[in-house]
GROMACS .gro file of C-alpha atoms in nm:
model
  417
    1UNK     CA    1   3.227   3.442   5.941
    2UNK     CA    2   2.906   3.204   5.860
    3UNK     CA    3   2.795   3.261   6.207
    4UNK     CA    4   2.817   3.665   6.153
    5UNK     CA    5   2.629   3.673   5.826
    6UNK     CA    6   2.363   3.450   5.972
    7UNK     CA    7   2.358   3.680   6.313
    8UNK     CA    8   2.357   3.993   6.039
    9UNK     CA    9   2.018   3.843   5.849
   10UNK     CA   10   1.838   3.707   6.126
   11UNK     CA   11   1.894   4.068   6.296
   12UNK     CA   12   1.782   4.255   5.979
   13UNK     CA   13   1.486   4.014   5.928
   14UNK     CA   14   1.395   4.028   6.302
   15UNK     CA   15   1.398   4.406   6.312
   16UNK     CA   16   1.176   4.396   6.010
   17UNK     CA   17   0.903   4.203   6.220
   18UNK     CA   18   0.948   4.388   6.524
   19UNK     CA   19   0.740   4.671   6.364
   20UNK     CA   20   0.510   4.724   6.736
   21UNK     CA   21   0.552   4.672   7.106
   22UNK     CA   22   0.335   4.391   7.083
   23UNK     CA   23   0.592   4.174   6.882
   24UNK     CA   24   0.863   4.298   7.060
   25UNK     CA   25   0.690   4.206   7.370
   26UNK     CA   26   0.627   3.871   7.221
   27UNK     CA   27   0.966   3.825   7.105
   28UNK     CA   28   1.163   3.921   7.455
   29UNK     CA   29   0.914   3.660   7.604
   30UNK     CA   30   0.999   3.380   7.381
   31UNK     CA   31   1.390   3.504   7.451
   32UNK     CA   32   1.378   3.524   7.786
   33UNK     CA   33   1.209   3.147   7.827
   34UNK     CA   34   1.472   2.971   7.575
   35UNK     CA   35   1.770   3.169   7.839
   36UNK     CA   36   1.570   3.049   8.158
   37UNK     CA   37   1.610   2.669   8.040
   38UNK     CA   38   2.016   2.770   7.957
   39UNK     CA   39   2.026   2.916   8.306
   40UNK     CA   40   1.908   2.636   8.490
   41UNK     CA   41   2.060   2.403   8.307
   42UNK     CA   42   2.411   2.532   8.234
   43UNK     CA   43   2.475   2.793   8.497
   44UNK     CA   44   2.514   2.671   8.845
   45UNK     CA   45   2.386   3.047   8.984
   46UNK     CA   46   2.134   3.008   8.855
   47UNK     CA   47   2.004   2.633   8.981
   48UNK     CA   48   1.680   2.642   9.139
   49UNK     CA   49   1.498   2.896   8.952
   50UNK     CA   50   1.180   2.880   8.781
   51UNK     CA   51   1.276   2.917   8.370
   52UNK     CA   52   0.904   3.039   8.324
   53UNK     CA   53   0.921   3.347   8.588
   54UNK     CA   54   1.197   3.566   8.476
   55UNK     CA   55   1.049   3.838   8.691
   56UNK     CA   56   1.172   3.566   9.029
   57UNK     CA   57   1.556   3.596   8.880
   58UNK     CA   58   1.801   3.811   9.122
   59UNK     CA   59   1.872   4.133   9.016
   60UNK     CA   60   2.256   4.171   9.068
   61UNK     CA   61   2.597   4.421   8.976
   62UNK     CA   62   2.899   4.421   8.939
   63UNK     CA   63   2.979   4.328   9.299
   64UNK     CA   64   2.707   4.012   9.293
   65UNK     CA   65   2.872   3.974   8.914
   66UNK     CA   66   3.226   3.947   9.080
   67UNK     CA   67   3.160   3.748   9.439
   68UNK     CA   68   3.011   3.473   9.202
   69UNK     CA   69   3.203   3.461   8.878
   70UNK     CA   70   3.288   3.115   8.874
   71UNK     CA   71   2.905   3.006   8.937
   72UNK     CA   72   2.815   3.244   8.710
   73UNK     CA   73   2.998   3.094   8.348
   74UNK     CA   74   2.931   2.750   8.222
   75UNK     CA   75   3.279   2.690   8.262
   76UNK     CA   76   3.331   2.738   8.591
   77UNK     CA   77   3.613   2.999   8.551
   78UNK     CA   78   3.702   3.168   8.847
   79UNK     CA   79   3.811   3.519   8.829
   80UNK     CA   80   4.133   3.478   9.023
   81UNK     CA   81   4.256   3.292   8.700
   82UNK     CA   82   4.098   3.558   8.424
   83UNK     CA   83   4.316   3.829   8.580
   84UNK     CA   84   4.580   3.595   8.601
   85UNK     CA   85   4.574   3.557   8.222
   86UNK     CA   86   4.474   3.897   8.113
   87UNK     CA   87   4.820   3.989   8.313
   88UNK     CA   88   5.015   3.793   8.127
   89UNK     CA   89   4.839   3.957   7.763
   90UNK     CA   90   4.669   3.669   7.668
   91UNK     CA   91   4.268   3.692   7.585
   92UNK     CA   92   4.187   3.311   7.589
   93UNK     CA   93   4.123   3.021   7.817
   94UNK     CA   94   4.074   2.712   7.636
   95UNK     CA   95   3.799   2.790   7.399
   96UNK     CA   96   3.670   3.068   7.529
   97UNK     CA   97   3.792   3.453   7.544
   98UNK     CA   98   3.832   3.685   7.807
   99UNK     CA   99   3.805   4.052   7.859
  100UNK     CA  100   3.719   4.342   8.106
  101UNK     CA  101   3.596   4.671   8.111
  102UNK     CA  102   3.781   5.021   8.145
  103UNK     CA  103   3.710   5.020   8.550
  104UNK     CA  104   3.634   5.398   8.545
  105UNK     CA  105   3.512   5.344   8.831
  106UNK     CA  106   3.752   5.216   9.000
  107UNK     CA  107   3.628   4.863   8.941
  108UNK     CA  108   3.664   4.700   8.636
  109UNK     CA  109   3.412   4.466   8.531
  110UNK     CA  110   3.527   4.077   8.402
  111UNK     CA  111   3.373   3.872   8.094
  112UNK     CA  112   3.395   3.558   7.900
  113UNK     CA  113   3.195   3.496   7.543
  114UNK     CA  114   3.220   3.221   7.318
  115UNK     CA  115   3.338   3.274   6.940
  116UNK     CA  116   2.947   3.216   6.867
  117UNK     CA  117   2.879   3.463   7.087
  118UNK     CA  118   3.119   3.744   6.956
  119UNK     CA  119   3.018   3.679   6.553
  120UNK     CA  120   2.710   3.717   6.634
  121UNK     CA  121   2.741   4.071   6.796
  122UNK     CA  122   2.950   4.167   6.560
  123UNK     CA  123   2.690   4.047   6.277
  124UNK     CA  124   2.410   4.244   6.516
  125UNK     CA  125   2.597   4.514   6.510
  126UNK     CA  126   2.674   4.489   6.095
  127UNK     CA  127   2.296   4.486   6.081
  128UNK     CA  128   2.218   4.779   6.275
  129UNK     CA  129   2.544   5.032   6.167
  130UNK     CA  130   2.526   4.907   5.841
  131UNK     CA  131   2.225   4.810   5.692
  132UNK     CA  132   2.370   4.809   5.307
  133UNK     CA  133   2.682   4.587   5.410
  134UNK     CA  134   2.552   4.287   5.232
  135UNK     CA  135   2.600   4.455   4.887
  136UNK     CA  136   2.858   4.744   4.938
  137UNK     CA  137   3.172   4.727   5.079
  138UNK     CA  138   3.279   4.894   5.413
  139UNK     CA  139   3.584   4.980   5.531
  140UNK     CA  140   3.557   5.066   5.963
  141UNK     CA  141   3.796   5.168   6.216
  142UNK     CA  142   3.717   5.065   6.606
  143UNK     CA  143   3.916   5.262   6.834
  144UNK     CA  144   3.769   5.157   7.110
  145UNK     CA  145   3.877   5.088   7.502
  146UNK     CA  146   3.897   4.692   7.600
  147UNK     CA  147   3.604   4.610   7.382
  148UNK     CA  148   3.843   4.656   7.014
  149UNK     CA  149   4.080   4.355   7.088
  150UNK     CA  150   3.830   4.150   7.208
  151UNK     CA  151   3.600   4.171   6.927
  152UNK     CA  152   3.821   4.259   6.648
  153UNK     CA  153   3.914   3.920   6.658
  154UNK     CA  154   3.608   3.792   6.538
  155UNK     CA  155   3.699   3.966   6.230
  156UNK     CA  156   3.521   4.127   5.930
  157UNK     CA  157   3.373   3.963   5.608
  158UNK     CA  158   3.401   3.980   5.240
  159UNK     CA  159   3.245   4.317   5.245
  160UNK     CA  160   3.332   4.439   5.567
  161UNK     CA  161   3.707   4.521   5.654
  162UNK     CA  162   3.769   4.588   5.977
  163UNK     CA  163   4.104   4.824   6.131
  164UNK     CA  164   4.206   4.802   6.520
  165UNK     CA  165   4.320   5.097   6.603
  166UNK     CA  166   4.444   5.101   7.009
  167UNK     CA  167   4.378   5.374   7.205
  168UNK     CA  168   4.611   5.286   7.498
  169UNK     CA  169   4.878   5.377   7.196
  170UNK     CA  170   4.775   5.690   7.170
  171UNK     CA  171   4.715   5.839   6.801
  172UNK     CA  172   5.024   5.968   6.715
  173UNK     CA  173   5.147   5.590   6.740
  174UNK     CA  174   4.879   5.498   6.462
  175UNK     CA  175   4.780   5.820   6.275
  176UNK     CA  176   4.958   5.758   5.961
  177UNK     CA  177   4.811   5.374   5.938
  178UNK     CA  178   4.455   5.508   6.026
  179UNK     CA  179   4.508   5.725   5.695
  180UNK     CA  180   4.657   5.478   5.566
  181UNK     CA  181   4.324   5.280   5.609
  182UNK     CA  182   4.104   5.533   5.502
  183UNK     CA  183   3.817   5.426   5.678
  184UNK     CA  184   3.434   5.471   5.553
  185UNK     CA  185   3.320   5.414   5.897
  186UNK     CA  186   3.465   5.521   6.214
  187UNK     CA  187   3.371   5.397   6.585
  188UNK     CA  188   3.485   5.550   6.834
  189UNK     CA  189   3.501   5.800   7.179
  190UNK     CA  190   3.345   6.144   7.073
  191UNK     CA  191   3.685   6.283   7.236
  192UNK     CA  192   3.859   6.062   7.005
  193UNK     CA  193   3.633   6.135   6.651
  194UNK     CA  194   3.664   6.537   6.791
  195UNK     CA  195   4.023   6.493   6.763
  196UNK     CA  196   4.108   6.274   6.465
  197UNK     CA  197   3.892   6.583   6.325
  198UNK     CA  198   4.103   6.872   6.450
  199UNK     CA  199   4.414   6.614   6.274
  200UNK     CA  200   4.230   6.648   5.956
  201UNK     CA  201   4.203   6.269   5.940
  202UNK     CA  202   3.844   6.217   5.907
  203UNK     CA  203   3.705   6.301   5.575
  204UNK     CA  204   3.371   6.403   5.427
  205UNK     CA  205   3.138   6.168   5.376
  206UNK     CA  206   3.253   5.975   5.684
  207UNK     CA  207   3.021   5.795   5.895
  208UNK     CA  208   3.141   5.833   6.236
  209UNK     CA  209   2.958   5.659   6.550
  210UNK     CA  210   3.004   5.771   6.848
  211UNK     CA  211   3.067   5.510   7.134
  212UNK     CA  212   3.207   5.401   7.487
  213UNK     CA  213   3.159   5.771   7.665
  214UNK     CA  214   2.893   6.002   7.772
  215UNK     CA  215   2.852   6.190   7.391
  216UNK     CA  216   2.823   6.540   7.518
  217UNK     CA  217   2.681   6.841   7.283
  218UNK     CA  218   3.019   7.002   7.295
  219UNK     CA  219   3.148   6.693   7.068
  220UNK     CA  220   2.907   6.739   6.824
  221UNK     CA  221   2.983   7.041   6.595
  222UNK     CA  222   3.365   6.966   6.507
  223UNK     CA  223   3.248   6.596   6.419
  224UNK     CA  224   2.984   6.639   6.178
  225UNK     CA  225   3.219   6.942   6.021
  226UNK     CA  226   3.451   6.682   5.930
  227UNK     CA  227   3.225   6.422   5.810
  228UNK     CA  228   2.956   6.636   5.679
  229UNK     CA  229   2.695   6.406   5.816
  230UNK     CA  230   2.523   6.357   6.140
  231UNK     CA  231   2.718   6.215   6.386
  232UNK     CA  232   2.546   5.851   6.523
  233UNK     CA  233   2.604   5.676   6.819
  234UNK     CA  234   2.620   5.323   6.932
  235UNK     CA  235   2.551   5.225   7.322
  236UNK     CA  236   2.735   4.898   7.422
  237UNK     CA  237   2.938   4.822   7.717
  238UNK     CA  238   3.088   4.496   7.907
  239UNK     CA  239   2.724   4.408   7.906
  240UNK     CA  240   2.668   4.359   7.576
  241UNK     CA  241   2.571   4.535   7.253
  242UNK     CA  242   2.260   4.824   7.400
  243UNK     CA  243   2.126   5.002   7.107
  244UNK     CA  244   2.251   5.190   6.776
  245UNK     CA  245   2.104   5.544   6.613
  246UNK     CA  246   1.925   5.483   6.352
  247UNK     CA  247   1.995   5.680   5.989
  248UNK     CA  248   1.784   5.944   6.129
  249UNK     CA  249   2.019   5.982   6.445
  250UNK     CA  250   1.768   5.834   6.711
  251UNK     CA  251   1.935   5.588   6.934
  252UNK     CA  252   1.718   5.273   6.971
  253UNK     CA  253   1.794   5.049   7.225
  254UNK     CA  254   1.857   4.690   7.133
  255UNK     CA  255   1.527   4.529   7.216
  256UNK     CA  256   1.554   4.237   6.958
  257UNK     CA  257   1.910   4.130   7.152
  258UNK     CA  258   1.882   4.263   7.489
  259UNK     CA  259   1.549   4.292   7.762
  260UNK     CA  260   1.513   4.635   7.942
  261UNK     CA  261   1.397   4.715   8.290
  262UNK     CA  262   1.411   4.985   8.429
  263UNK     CA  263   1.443   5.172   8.784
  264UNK     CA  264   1.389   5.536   8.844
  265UNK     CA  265   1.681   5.769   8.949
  266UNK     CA  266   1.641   6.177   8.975
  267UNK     CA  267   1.520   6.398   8.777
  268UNK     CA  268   1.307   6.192   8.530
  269UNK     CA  269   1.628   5.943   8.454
  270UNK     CA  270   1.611   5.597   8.453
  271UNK     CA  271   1.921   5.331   8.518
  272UNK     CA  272   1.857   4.997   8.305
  273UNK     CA  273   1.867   4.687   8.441
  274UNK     CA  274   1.970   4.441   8.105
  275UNK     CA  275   1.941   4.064   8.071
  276UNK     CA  276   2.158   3.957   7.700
  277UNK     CA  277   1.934   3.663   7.536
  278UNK     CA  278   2.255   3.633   7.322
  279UNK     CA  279   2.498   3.529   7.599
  280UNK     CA  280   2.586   3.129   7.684
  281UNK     CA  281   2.908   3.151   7.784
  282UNK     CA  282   2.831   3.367   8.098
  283UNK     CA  283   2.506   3.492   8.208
  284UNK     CA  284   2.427   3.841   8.226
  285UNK     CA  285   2.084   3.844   8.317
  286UNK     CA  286   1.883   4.116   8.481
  287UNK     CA  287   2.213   4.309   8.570
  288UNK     CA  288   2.157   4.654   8.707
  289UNK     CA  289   2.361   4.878   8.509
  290UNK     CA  290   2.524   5.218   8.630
  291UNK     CA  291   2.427   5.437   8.350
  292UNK     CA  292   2.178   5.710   8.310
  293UNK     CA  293   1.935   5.725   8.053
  294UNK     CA  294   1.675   5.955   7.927
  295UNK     CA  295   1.408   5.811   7.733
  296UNK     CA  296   1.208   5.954   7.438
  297UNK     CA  297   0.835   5.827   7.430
  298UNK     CA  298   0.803   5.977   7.060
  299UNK     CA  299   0.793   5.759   6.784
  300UNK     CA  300   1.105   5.843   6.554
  301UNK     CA  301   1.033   5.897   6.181
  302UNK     CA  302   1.244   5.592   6.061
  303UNK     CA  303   0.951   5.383   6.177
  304UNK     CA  304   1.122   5.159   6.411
  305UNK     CA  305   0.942   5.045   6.717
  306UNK     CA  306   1.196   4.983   6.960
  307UNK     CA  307   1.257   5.227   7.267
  308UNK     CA  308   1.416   5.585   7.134
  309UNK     CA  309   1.661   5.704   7.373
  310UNK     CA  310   1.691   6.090   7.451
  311UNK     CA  311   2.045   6.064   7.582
  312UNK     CA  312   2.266   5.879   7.804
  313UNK     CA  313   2.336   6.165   8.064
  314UNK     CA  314   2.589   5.979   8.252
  315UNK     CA  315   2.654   5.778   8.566
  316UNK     CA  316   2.484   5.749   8.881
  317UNK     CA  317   2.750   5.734   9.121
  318UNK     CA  318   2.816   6.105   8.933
  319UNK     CA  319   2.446   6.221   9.070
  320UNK     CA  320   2.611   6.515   9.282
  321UNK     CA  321   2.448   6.456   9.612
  322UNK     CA  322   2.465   6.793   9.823
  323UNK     CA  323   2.220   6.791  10.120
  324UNK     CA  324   1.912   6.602  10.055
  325UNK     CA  325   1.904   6.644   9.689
  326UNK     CA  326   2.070   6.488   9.418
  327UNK     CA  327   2.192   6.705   9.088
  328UNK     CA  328   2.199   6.488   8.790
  329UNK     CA  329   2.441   6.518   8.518
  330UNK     CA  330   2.254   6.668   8.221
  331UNK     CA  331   2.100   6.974   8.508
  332UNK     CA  332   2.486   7.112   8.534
  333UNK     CA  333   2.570   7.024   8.195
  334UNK     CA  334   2.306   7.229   8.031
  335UNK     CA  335   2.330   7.526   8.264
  336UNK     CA  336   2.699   7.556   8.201
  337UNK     CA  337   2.700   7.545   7.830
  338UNK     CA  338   2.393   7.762   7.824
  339UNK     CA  339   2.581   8.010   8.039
  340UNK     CA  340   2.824   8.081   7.765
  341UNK     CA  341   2.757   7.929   7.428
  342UNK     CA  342   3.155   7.930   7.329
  343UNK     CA  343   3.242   7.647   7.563
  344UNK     CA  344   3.406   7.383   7.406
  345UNK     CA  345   3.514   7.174   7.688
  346UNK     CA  346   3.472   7.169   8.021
  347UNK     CA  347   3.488   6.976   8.367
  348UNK     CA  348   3.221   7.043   8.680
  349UNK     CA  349   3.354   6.805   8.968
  350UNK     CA  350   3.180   6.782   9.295
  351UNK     CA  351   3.474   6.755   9.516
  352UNK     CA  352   3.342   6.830   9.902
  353UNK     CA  353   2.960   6.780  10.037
  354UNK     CA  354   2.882   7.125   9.931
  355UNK     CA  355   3.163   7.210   9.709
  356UNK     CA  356   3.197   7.226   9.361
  357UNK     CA  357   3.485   7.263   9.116
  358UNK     CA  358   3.449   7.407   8.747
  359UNK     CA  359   3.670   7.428   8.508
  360UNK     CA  360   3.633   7.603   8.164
  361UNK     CA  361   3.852   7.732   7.837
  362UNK     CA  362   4.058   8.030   7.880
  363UNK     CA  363   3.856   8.339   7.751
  364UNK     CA  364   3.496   8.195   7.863
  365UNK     CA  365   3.291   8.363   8.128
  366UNK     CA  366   3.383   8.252   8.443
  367UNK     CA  367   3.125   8.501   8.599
  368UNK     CA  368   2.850   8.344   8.429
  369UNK     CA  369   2.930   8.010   8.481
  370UNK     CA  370   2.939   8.017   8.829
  371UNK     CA  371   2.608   8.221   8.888
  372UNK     CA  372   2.435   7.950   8.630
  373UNK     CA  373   2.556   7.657   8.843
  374UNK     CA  374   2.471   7.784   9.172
  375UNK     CA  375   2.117   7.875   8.992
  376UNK     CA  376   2.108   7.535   8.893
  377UNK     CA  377   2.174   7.393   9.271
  378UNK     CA  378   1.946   7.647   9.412
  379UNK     CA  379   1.626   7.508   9.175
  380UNK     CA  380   1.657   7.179   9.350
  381UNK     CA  381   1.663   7.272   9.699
  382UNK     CA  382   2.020   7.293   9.768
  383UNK     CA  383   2.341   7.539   9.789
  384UNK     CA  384   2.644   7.433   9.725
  385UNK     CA  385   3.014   7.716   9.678
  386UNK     CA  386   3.141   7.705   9.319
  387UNK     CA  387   3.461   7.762   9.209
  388UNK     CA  388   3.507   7.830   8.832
  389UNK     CA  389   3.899   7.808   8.685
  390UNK     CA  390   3.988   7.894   8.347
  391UNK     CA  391   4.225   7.593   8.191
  392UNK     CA  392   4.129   7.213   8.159
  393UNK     CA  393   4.343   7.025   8.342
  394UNK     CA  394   4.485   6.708   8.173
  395UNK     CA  395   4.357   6.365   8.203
  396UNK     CA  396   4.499   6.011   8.133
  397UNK     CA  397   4.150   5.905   8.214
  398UNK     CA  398   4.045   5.603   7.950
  399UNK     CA  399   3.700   5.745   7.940
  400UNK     CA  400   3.585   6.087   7.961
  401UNK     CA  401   3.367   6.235   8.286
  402UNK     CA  402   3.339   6.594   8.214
  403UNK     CA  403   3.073   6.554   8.511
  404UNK     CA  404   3.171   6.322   8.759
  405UNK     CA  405   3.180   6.301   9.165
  406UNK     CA  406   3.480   6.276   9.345
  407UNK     CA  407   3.350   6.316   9.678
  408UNK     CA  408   3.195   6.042   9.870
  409UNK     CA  409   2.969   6.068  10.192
  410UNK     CA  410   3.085   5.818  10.440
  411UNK     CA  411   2.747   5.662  10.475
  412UNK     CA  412   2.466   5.732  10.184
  413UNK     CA  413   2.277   5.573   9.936
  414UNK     CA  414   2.116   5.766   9.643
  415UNK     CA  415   1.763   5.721   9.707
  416UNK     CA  416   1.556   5.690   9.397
  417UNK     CA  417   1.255   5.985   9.348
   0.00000   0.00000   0.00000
């Protein structure tokens, strides 16, 4: 745990200097020139390139991540033999662990970190969450998909106790230990916190983050019921740690850990392209993410410096692509929950090149729904027959889509405008 406290006071120290764009400009430059040497150096993918010209590294995904995942960890492990190991329920190889995302969709995504590596993002993380952790005592519950047993494991410290709680068990299997462990802190899916709230199992006082989904508005109001207190979120996925809210409930993205570019997508979203100056063990460097974001150019009032973050509106293989245009996520979202206020849940599914599927509580205004949808389709230049159902159907989904697209065009690429 000396490597977490460290990682937890160099983080809170570093976030007190980053106070402008100019240092954290200056830091990410320093950052990115100490992980150039590493990359040249220690990862054979990376052979050849100039340390001093980040802006000359490939851009790759998943895919690129996958084809080359031997050449692409100092070890030279090849992926055939993580999945190998992860099969058999083991997390290790040699002195290194092993892990991989949900696949929501339909691809799951394959990592390896050092023990460095993971006290130090769980000390980043302290930092951020928990800025008073080094003199009061904090009791948090992770319920989160892949990342929980992974991390867990790096454990918690004097002041910080940490609970694993697994969601592929299902809460009823762990209910009465999660009250057991009466938790200050909770991390989790919003559709988790929203329904360890309806159990009465979150008390007041609680601070809950949200994490690992798409938080949509319809989370919010039973959450911050429960807890009496505004409901935060923090942003990390197989790529690393992305950015935490801030006390005021701004999420900032993790600019003192993690260099952001980004390229446009519709509608005035962005989709990040992140290089970790934290990882060793395997690079992920200038990795073009899947995710959505929204950016807020305001300064928020807690002073901080690094980039605010509207919302993460979802995926971009979920743009809805009918015609020419592309629908993002956030355009349906708001135009069905502004069609009838006392939606609680929902599903909108593109399921045909110019079909869509909504689905909506018992009770809710069906009528509404659809003629706010089709509105919504019509404003960008495209039509598009909607079908709106009463009843949400089940899903053993390990992440949530309430907007997602099932269809796929036999020959497309989203376009960027």
């Amino acid at each position: 745990m000396a490597i977490a406290a460290r990682a937890y006071v160099v983080a809170r120290l570093r976030m007190a200097r980053m106070r402008d764009r100019a240092a954290i400009d200056a830091h990410r430059a320093r950052a990115m020139a100490r992980l150039g040497h590493h990359l040249a150096r220690a990862i054979p993918f990376y052979r050849g390139i100039d340390p001093a010209r980040p802006d000359r590294w490939p851009i790759v995904d998943k895919q690129v991540l996958l084809d080359h995942f031997a050449a692409m960890n100092r070890a030279g492990i090849a992926l055939d033999t993580v999945r190998d190991v992860l099969m058999r329920g083991e997390n290790r190889i040699g002195d290194l662990a092993i892990g991989h995302s949900t696949g929501t969709s339909g691809n799951r995504g394959y990592f390896v970190v050092d023990d460095a590596e993971r006290y130090v993002w769980l000390g980043t993380l302290l930092a951020k969450a928990l800025p008073d952790a080094l003199w009061r005592r904090h009791r948090v519950a992770l319920a989160l998909p892949g990342f929980s047993r992974l991390y867990a494991a790096a454990g918690g410290g004097s002041r910080v106790t940490l609970g694993l709680f697994d969601l592929a068990e299902g809460i009823d299997r762990w209910a009465e230990r999660f009250a057991a462990f009466a938790p200050d802190t909770i991390v989790a899916p919003p559709k988790v916190l929203r329904a360890l709230a309806t159990r009465g199992l979150i008390v007041r006082g609680t601070t809950a983050f949200s994490a690992a989904e798409v938080l949509d508005p319809v989370d919010v109001p039973a959450i911050e019921a429960a807890t009496a207190r505004p409901l935060r979120q923090i942003y990390m996925a197989t790529e690393g740690l992305l950015g935490v809210s801030c006390a005021h409930g701004t999420l900032h993205l993790a600019e003192d850990v993690v260099a952001f570019e980004w390229e446009a997508a519709a509608g005035g979203l962005v989709q990040p392209v992140v290089t970790d100056f934290t990882r060793r063990a395997q690079a992920m460097v200038r990795y073009r993410m899947n995710d959505l974001l929204r950016l807020d150019d305001e300064r928020c009032a807690c002073g901080s410096a690094m980039q605010a973050v509207a919302a993460v509106e979802g995926r971009r293989d979920d743009l809805f692509l009918i015609g020419d245009a592309i629908v993002t996520p956030d355009v349906l979202r708001n135009a069905l929950l502004d069609a009838d206020p006392r939606i609680d849940d929902f599903r909108i599914v593109q399921t045909g090149a110019a079909a869509i599927a909504a689905a909506i509580p018992p009770g809710r205004d069906a009528v509404a729904v659809q003629a706010a949808l089709t509105r919504a389709i019509e404003r960008v230049g495209a039509a598009a027959a909607v079908a709106v159902t009463h009843g949400i159907p089940a899903t053993d989904a390990t992440k949530l889509r309430r907007v997602r697209r099932d269809w796929r065009p036999d020959h497309s690429s989203i376009s960027a405008s």
